[in-house]
mmCIF file of C-alpha atoms and ligand atoms in Angstrom:
data_model
loop_
_atom_site.group_PDB
_atom_site.id
_atom_site.type_symbol
_atom_site.label_atom_id
_atom_site.label_comp_id
_atom_site.label_asym_id
_atom_site.label_seq_id
_atom_site.Cartn_x
_atom_site.Cartn_y
_atom_site.Cartn_z
ATOM 1 C CA MET A 51 39.702 129.429 41.787
ATOM 2 C CA ILE A 52 42.820 131.213 40.494
ATOM 3 C CA ASN A 53 43.044 134.795 41.796
ATOM 4 C CA ARG A 54 43.986 136.992 38.828
ATOM 5 C CA LEU A 55 43.132 140.187 40.714
ATOM 6 C CA LYS A 56 45.681 140.333 43.550
ATOM 7 C CA GLY A 57 47.878 143.429 43.446
ATOM 8 C CA LYS A 58 45.725 145.314 40.919
ATOM 9 C CA THR A 59 44.262 148.779 41.541
ATOM 10 C CA ALA A 60 40.571 149.611 41.115
ATOM 11 C CA LEU A 61 38.603 152.838 41.078
ATOM 12 C CA VAL A 62 35.036 152.358 42.313
ATOM 13 C CA THR A 63 32.511 155.179 41.925
ATOM 14 C CA GLY A 64 29.603 155.365 44.335
ATOM 15 C CA ALA A 65 31.415 153.265 46.937
ATOM 16 C CA SER A 66 29.786 154.930 49.954
ATOM 17 C CA SER A 67 26.827 152.515 49.972
ATOM 18 C CA GLY A 68 25.055 149.591 48.344
ATOM 19 C CA ILE A 69 26.541 147.854 45.339
ATOM 20 C CA GLY A 70 29.652 150.019 45.041
ATOM 21 C CA LYS A 71 30.534 149.486 48.688
ATOM 22 C CA ALA A 72 30.051 145.707 48.392
ATOM 23 C CA ILE A 73 32.219 145.602 45.257
ATOM 24 C CA ALA A 74 34.928 147.584 47.063
ATOM 25 C CA TYR A 75 34.985 145.049 49.928
ATOM 26 C CA ALA A 76 34.984 142.085 47.530
ATOM 27 C CA LEU A 77 37.864 143.558 45.535
ATOM 28 C CA ALA A 78 39.814 144.239 48.727
ATOM 29 C CA GLU A 79 39.262 140.656 49.844
ATOM 30 C CA ALA A 80 40.781 139.565 46.521
ATOM 31 C CA GLY A 81 43.840 141.740 47.223
ATOM 32 C CA VAL A 82 42.978 144.743 45.040
ATOM 33 C CA HIS A 83 44.095 148.240 46.086
ATOM 34 C CA LEU A 84 41.298 150.775 45.962
ATOM 35 C CA ILE A 85 40.369 154.318 45.093
ATOM 36 C CA ILE A 86 36.832 154.789 46.371
ATOM 37 C CA THR A 87 34.710 157.791 45.468
ATOM 38 C CA GLY A 88 31.352 159.377 46.208
ATOM 39 C CA ARG A 89 29.938 162.570 47.691
ATOM 40 C CA ARG A 90 29.662 161.400 51.323
ATOM 41 C CA ILE A 91 33.297 161.635 52.362
ATOM 42 C CA LYS A 92 32.698 160.695 56.031
ATOM 43 C CA LEU A 93 31.235 157.352 54.970
ATOM 44 C CA LEU A 94 34.073 156.815 52.500
ATOM 45 C CA GLU A 95 36.631 157.518 55.251
ATOM 46 C CA GLN A 96 35.007 154.941 57.552
ATOM 47 C CA ILE A 97 34.860 152.365 54.768
ATOM 48 C CA ALA A 98 38.471 153.004 53.732
ATOM 49 C CA ARG A 99 39.853 152.579 57.264
ATOM 50 C CA ASP A 100 37.699 149.478 57.868
ATOM 51 C CA ILE A 101 38.917 147.867 54.636
ATOM 52 C CA GLU A 102 42.553 148.685 55.442
ATOM 53 C CA GLU A 103 42.177 147.116 58.887
ATOM 54 C CA ARG A 104 40.622 143.958 57.514
ATOM 55 C CA PHE A 105 42.548 143.400 54.293
ATOM 56 C CA ALA A 106 46.161 143.924 53.219
ATOM 57 C CA VAL A 107 45.404 146.611 50.644
ATOM 58 C CA ALA A 108 45.782 150.386 50.405
ATOM 59 C CA VAL A 109 42.630 152.473 50.106
ATOM 60 C CA VAL A 110 42.384 156.103 49.010
ATOM 61 C CA GLU A 111 39.057 157.882 49.468
ATOM 62 C CA VAL A 112 38.190 160.833 47.241
ATOM 63 C CA GLN A 113 35.157 163.057 47.527
ATOM 64 C CA MET A 114 33.759 163.330 44.037
ATOM 65 C CA ASP A 115 30.410 164.486 42.724
ATOM 66 C CA VAL A 116 30.499 163.031 39.236
ATOM 67 C CA ARG A 117 28.108 165.737 38.019
ATOM 68 C CA ASP A 118 30.813 168.336 38.561
ATOM 69 C CA ARG A 119 32.815 167.943 35.359
ATOM 70 C CA ASP A 120 35.744 170.237 36.147
ATOM 71 C CA ASP A 121 36.252 168.982 39.690
ATOM 72 C CA THR A 122 35.932 165.341 38.611
ATOM 73 C CA LEU A 123 38.393 165.719 35.737
ATOM 74 C CA SER A 124 40.919 167.641 37.809
ATOM 75 C CA LYS A 125 40.805 165.082 40.649
ATOM 76 C CA LEU A 126 41.168 162.261 38.132
ATOM 77 C CA GLU A 127 44.136 163.959 36.482
ATOM 78 C CA LYS A 128 45.929 164.024 39.841
ATOM 79 C CA LEU A 129 44.982 160.418 40.632
ATOM 80 C CA LEU A 130 46.129 159.172 37.245
ATOM 81 C CA LYS A 131 49.551 160.801 37.715
ATOM 82 C CA LYS A 132 49.966 158.774 40.887
ATOM 83 C CA TYR A 133 48.169 155.488 40.201
ATOM 84 C CA GLU A 134 47.819 153.015 37.356
ATOM 85 C CA ILE A 135 44.179 151.966 37.361
ATOM 86 C CA ASP A 136 43.548 148.390 36.231
ATOM 87 C CA ILE A 137 39.841 148.219 37.021
ATOM 88 C CA LEU A 138 37.121 150.862 36.734
ATOM 89 C CA ILE A 139 33.738 150.206 38.324
ATOM 90 C CA ASN A 140 31.314 152.789 36.946
ATOM 91 C CA ASN A 141 28.670 152.322 39.604
ATOM 92 C CA ALA A 142 27.599 155.789 40.864
ATOM 93 C CA GLY A 143 23.990 156.319 39.892
ATOM 94 C CA LEU A 144 20.471 156.910 41.039
ATOM 95 C CA ALA A 145 16.798 157.024 40.188
ATOM 96 C CA LEU A 146 14.661 159.925 41.376
ATOM 97 C CA GLY A 147 10.890 159.666 41.471
ATOM 98 C CA LEU A 148 8.453 157.550 39.537
ATOM 99 C CA GLU A 149 6.258 160.119 37.779
ATOM 100 C CA SER A 150 4.978 159.797 34.239
ATOM 101 C CA ILE A 151 6.731 161.999 31.661
ATOM 102 C CA ASP A 152 4.013 164.645 31.616
ATOM 103 C CA GLU A 153 4.294 165.058 35.391
ATOM 104 C CA GLY A 154 8.079 164.678 35.586
ATOM 105 C CA ASP A 155 10.355 166.976 37.549
ATOM 106 C CA ILE A 156 12.956 168.384 35.158
ATOM 107 C CA SER A 157 15.582 168.920 37.846
ATOM 108 C CA LYS A 158 15.314 165.225 38.793
ATOM 109 C CA TRP A 159 15.708 164.256 35.127
ATOM 110 C CA GLU A 160 18.804 166.420 34.887
ATOM 111 C CA GLN A 161 20.319 164.926 38.022
ATOM 112 C CA MET A 162 19.818 161.388 36.694
ATOM 113 C CA ILE A 163 21.236 162.238 33.276
ATOM 114 C CA ASP A 164 24.161 164.188 34.760
ATOM 115 C CA THR A 165 25.042 161.374 37.165
ATOM 116 C CA ASN A 166 24.202 158.179 35.314
ATOM 117 C CA ILE A 167 25.382 159.188 31.842
ATOM 118 C CA LYS A 168 27.531 162.310 31.868
ATOM 119 C CA GLY A 169 29.391 161.460 35.097
ATOM 120 C CA LEU A 170 30.128 157.972 33.804
ATOM 121 C CA LEU A 171 31.452 159.490 30.580
ATOM 122 C CA TYR A 172 33.802 161.975 32.292
ATOM 123 C CA ILE A 173 35.327 159.234 34.398
ATOM 124 C CA THR A 174 35.578 156.737 31.593
ATOM 125 C CA LYS A 175 37.252 159.193 29.224
ATOM 126 C CA ALA A 176 40.024 159.969 31.714
ATOM 127 C CA VAL A 177 40.611 156.456 33.051
ATOM 128 C CA SER A 178 40.336 154.633 29.728
ATOM 129 C CA ALA A 179 42.945 156.929 28.154
ATOM 130 C CA GLN A 180 45.463 155.610 30.681
ATOM 131 C CA MET A 181 44.224 152.046 30.129
ATOM 132 C CA LYS A 182 44.698 152.434 26.384
ATOM 133 C CA ASN A 183 48.281 153.652 26.879
ATOM 134 C CA ARG A 184 48.939 150.605 29.030
ATOM 135 C CA ASN A 185 46.957 148.305 26.701
ATOM 136 C CA ARG A 186 45.175 146.736 29.634
ATOM 137 C CA GLY A 187 42.176 147.357 31.854
ATOM 138 C CA ASP A 188 38.700 146.242 32.833
ATOM 139 C CA ILE A 189 35.610 148.425 32.974
ATOM 140 C CA ILE A 190 32.299 147.388 34.504
ATOM 141 C CA ASN A 191 29.343 149.686 33.913
ATOM 142 C CA MET A 192 26.381 149.333 36.276
ATOM 143 C CA GLY A 193 23.322 148.980 34.064
ATOM 144 C CA SER A 194 19.874 147.737 35.014
ATOM 145 C CA ILE A 195 16.898 145.703 33.884
ATOM 146 C CA ALA A 196 15.466 149.234 33.595
ATOM 147 C CA GLY A 197 17.788 149.754 30.628
ATOM 148 C CA GLU A 198 16.148 146.830 28.829
ATOM 149 C CA VAL A 199 12.482 147.027 29.810
ATOM 150 C CA ALA A 200 10.653 150.310 30.437
ATOM 151 C CA TYR A 201 8.107 150.357 33.265
ATOM 152 C CA PRO A 202 5.548 153.016 34.215
ATOM 153 C CA GLY A 203 7.266 156.099 35.627
ATOM 154 C CA GLY A 204 10.727 154.707 34.879
ATOM 155 C CA ASN A 205 11.106 156.880 31.759
ATOM 156 C CA VAL A 206 14.275 158.957 32.253
ATOM 157 C CA TYR A 207 15.948 156.494 34.634
ATOM 158 C CA CYS A 208 15.277 153.682 32.124
ATOM 159 C CA ALA A 209 16.695 155.845 29.334
ATOM 160 C CA THR A 210 19.881 156.573 31.294
ATOM 161 C CA LYS A 211 20.436 152.872 31.894
ATOM 162 C CA ALA A 212 19.723 152.047 28.222
ATOM 163 C CA ALA A 213 22.434 154.622 27.461
ATOM 164 C CA VAL A 214 24.809 152.855 29.856
ATOM 165 C CA HIS A 215 24.169 149.550 28.085
ATOM 166 C CA MET A 216 24.824 151.136 24.699
ATOM 167 C CA LEU A 217 27.978 152.793 26.023
ATOM 168 C CA THR A 218 29.300 149.355 27.000
ATOM 169 C CA GLU A 219 28.726 148.247 23.403
ATOM 170 C CA ALA A 220 30.376 151.419 22.116
ATOM 171 C CA MET A 221 33.386 151.104 24.413
ATOM 172 C CA ASN A 222 33.922 147.491 23.369
ATOM 173 C CA SER A 223 33.864 148.685 19.779
ATOM 174 C CA ASP A 224 36.239 151.603 20.453
ATOM 175 C CA PHE A 225 38.707 149.336 22.254
ATOM 176 C CA PHE A 226 38.760 146.755 19.445
ATOM 177 C CA GLY A 227 42.312 145.458 19.086
ATOM 178 C CA THR A 228 43.273 146.278 22.688
ATOM 179 C CA ASN A 229 43.242 144.218 25.874
ATOM 180 C CA ILE A 230 40.645 146.486 27.476
ATOM 181 C CA ARG A 231 37.490 144.564 28.385
ATOM 182 C CA VAL A 232 34.139 146.231 29.057
ATOM 183 C CA GLY A 233 31.041 144.668 30.586
ATOM 184 C CA THR A 234 27.645 145.616 31.954
ATOM 185 C CA ILE A 235 25.897 144.152 34.972
ATOM 186 C CA ALA A 236 22.138 144.686 34.587
ATOM 187 C CA PRO A 237 20.375 143.784 37.840
ATOM 188 C CA GLY A 238 16.741 143.676 38.832
ATOM 189 C CA ALA A 239 15.778 144.679 42.372
ATOM 190 C CA VAL A 240 18.752 144.968 44.751
ATOM 191 C CA ASP A 241 18.106 145.915 48.387
ATOM 192 C CA THR A 242 20.260 149.048 48.855
ATOM 193 C CA GLU A 243 19.656 152.749 49.496
ATOM 194 C CA PHE A 244 18.440 152.968 45.884
ATOM 195 C CA SER A 245 14.747 153.109 46.815
ATOM 196 C CA ASP A 246 15.364 155.449 49.778
ATOM 197 C CA VAL A 247 16.877 157.846 47.254
ATOM 198 C CA ARG A 248 14.214 157.270 44.617
ATOM 199 C CA PHE A 249 11.398 157.990 47.083
ATOM 200 C CA SER A 250 13.238 160.797 48.942
ATOM 201 C CA GLY A 251 13.445 158.813 52.193
ATOM 202 C CA ASP A 252 9.775 157.730 52.287
ATOM 203 C CA LYS A 253 10.236 154.533 54.305
ATOM 204 C CA SER A 254 6.866 152.961 53.523
ATOM 205 C CA LYS A 255 7.371 153.368 49.770
ATOM 206 C CA ARG A 256 10.904 152.040 50.077
ATOM 207 C CA ASP A 257 9.884 149.017 52.145
ATOM 208 C CA ALA A 258 7.059 148.194 49.718
ATOM 209 C CA VAL A 259 9.601 147.684 46.918
ATOM 210 C CA TYR A 260 11.273 144.790 48.752
ATOM 211 C CA GLU A 261 8.236 143.281 50.491
ATOM 212 C CA GLY A 262 7.218 139.618 50.213
ATOM 213 C CA TYR A 263 10.225 138.230 48.339
ATOM 214 C CA GLU A 264 13.990 137.991 48.581
ATOM 215 C CA PRO A 265 15.599 140.736 46.538
ATOM 216 C CA LEU A 266 19.184 140.602 45.340
ATOM 217 C CA SER A 267 21.799 141.824 47.817
ATOM 218 C CA SER A 268 24.778 144.049 47.076
ATOM 219 C CA GLN A 269 26.984 141.040 47.816
ATOM 220 C CA ASP A 270 25.247 139.065 45.037
ATOM 221 C CA ILE A 271 26.252 141.775 42.577
ATOM 222 C CA ALA A 272 29.782 141.975 43.988
ATOM 223 C CA GLU A 273 30.243 138.228 43.423
ATOM 224 C CA ILE A 274 29.249 138.697 39.794
ATOM 225 C CA ALA A 275 31.667 141.597 39.386
ATOM 226 C CA ILE A 276 34.516 139.482 40.781
ATOM 227 C CA PHE A 277 33.573 136.625 38.442
ATOM 228 C CA MET A 278 33.703 138.975 35.444
ATOM 229 C CA LEU A 279 36.969 140.640 36.454
ATOM 230 C CA ASN A 280 38.691 137.380 37.376
ATOM 231 C CA ALA A 281 37.969 135.750 33.998
ATOM 232 C CA PRO A 282 41.069 134.819 31.970
ATOM 233 C CA LYS A 283 42.494 137.643 29.831
ATOM 234 C CA HIS A 284 41.016 136.286 26.580
ATOM 235 C CA VAL A 285 37.473 136.150 28.043
ATOM 236 C CA ASN A 286 35.388 139.351 27.844
ATOM 237 C CA ILE A 287 32.054 139.018 29.644
ATOM 238 C CA GLN A 288 30.130 141.839 27.997
ATOM 239 C CA HIS A 289 26.734 141.666 29.671
ATOM 240 C CA ILE A 290 25.146 139.919 32.617
ATOM 241 C CA ARG A 291 21.462 140.352 33.467
ATOM 242 C CA VAL A 292 20.680 139.191 36.988
ATOM 243 C CA MET A 293 17.271 139.123 38.630
ATOM 244 C CA PRO A 294 15.932 137.904 41.970
ATOM 245 C CA THR A 295 14.445 134.442 41.422
ATOM 246 C CA ALA A 296 11.087 135.908 42.429
ATOM 247 C CA GLN A 297 11.335 138.629 39.755
ATOM 248 C CA ARG A 298 11.358 137.511 36.125
ATOM 249 C CA ASN A 299 10.964 141.021 34.679
ATOM 250 C CA PRO A 300 9.713 144.403 35.988
ATOM 251 C CA PHE A 301 6.094 143.232 35.657
ATOM 252 C CA GLN A 302 6.321 139.749 37.148
ATOM 253 C CA LEU A 303 7.400 139.847 40.772
ATOM 254 C CA TYR A 304 6.149 136.967 42.891
ATOM 255 C CA ARG A 305 5.422 138.172 46.422
ATOM 256 C CA GLU A 306 4.467 135.750 49.189
ATOM 257 C CA SER A 307 1.411 137.078 50.947
ATOM 258 C CA LYS A 308 1.638 137.353 54.752
HETATM 259 P P1 NDP B 402 22.810 153.312 46.553
HETATM 260 O O1 NDP B 402 21.933 154.497 46.649
HETATM 261 O O2 NDP B 402 22.995 152.467 47.750
HETATM 262 O O3 NDP B 402 24.261 153.753 46.028
HETATM 263 C C1 NDP B 402 24.411 154.734 45.034
HETATM 264 C C2 NDP B 402 25.844 155.216 45.055
HETATM 265 O O4 NDP B 402 26.003 156.200 44.022
HETATM 266 C C3 NDP B 402 26.193 155.876 46.373
HETATM 267 O O5 NDP B 402 27.459 155.440 46.800
HETATM 268 C C4 NDP B 402 26.213 157.357 46.042
HETATM 269 O O6 NDP B 402 27.212 158.005 46.819
HETATM 270 C C5 NDP B 402 26.640 157.334 44.574
HETATM 271 N N1 NDP B 402 26.247 158.553 43.888
HETATM 272 C C6 NDP B 402 25.000 159.017 43.622
HETATM 273 N N2 NDP B 402 25.048 160.226 43.038
HETATM 274 C C7 NDP B 402 26.369 160.539 42.934
HETATM 275 C C8 NDP B 402 27.090 161.640 42.425
HETATM 276 N N3 NDP B 402 26.462 162.707 41.897
HETATM 277 N N4 NDP B 402 28.445 161.635 42.462
HETATM 278 C C9 NDP B 402 29.084 160.579 42.993
HETATM 279 N N5 NDP B 402 28.484 159.493 43.487
HETATM 280 C C10 NDP B 402 27.142 159.479 43.463
HETATM 281 O O7 NDP B 402 22.221 152.456 45.361
HETATM 282 P P2 NDP B 402 22.781 151.164 44.587
HETATM 283 O O8 NDP B 402 23.973 150.628 45.244
HETATM 284 O O9 NDP B 402 21.639 150.279 44.372
HETATM 285 O O10 NDP B 402 23.156 151.817 43.192
HETATM 286 C C11 NDP B 402 24.387 151.619 42.541
HETATM 287 C C12 NDP B 402 24.157 151.503 41.038
HETATM 288 O O11 NDP B 402 23.387 150.342 40.772
HETATM 289 C C13 NDP B 402 23.384 152.678 40.436
HETATM 290 O O12 NDP B 402 23.986 153.008 39.199
HETATM 291 C C14 NDP B 402 21.987 152.103 40.208
HETATM 292 O O13 NDP B 402 21.322 152.732 39.166
HETATM 293 C C15 NDP B 402 22.339 150.658 39.880
HETATM 294 N N6 NDP B 402 21.274 149.681 40.042
HETATM 295 C C16 NDP B 402 20.629 149.525 41.240
HETATM 296 C C17 NDP B 402 19.623 148.588 41.381
HETATM 297 C C18 NDP B 402 18.850 148.407 42.629
HETATM 298 O O14 NDP B 402 17.745 147.825 42.603
HETATM 299 N N7 NDP B 402 19.345 148.848 43.775
HETATM 300 C C19 NDP B 402 19.275 147.705 40.252
HETATM 301 C C20 NDP B 402 19.980 147.978 39.044
HETATM 302 C C21 NDP B 402 20.958 148.905 38.964
HETATM 303 P P3 NDP B 402 27.040 159.420 47.529
HETATM 304 O O15 NDP B 402 25.594 159.566 47.914
HETATM 305 O O16 NDP B 402 27.993 159.363 48.677
HETATM 306 O O17 NDP B 402 27.472 160.396 46.476
HETATM 307 C C1 8X3 B 403 17.038 149.416 39.496
HETATM 308 C C2 8X3 B 403 16.055 148.351 39.199
HETATM 309 O O1 8X3 B 403 13.718 147.897 38.303
HETATM 310 O O2 8X3 B 403 13.944 149.519 40.131
HETATM 311 O O3 8X3 B 403 17.732 149.795 38.364
HETATM 312 O O4 8X3 B 403 14.629 150.088 37.906
HETATM 313 S S1 8X3 B 403 14.528 149.002 38.858
#
């Protein structure tokens, strides 16, 4: 396959674990220089040095809580003065809890909305302005099957991911006439720290999510991201829904019994 990515620069949000981390490694393997962000700076430092040792790319790690608008925008302003960002992976996100609306925890709702929607917007505004000036750039927004099908207790998380999907549509519309391409990846169950976070570290609840079938891996999603980004310039892959073969939708998950 032709490598159209070598020498580009990507900013990956939420690169300290799971899907974002796997995308960072896959981009590095393709020869892409990286700016990796997240709150857990120690993890980002380890990942950055490991990538630099293994691949011939430069990696800059930046501690960034995307909920903090002023800090995020000021760090991005500095980064954008120094780097030309070709690829933006809007991946940072989380689900918290699984309570029905009437029993929901408002602070959890706010954290999901502030991270999954508002954080994505702050970053996109800053980075896409530079992309527009350069008339080039690729943006991948991490959506979810949860943004297409609501399931019990998913409520606010599902709504944030539906917003992400609509923002991909909106960005494609706003960048009409430019070379900026925008796409969503909407996965079903991926085995990451996602369920540890959702269930506040409750291991039995987390393990139950992935029991009796083969979930998607972060690497599966990274391969899809590379496929989208490596497409020829005139090809804009706007949306990919990807599910484990055992999971056809949130309600049909085939688990092998022990
Ligand atoms: P992980 O929990 O493994 O990774 C989440 C990443 O988001 C971490 O790197 C975390 O970094 C970062 N993050 C969370 N909150 C913030 C914040 N406030 N500021 C900056 N970074 C933040 O889960 P996944 O890899 O699974 O999740 C990645 C994306 O994929 C999310 O958007 C999720 O909704 C989506 N997704 C996941 C699916 C799954 O089944 N796992 C399926 C469909 C979509 P740190 O803690 O260091 O800040
Ligand atoms: C993560 C997938 O189905 O747990 O977005 O919401 S799901």
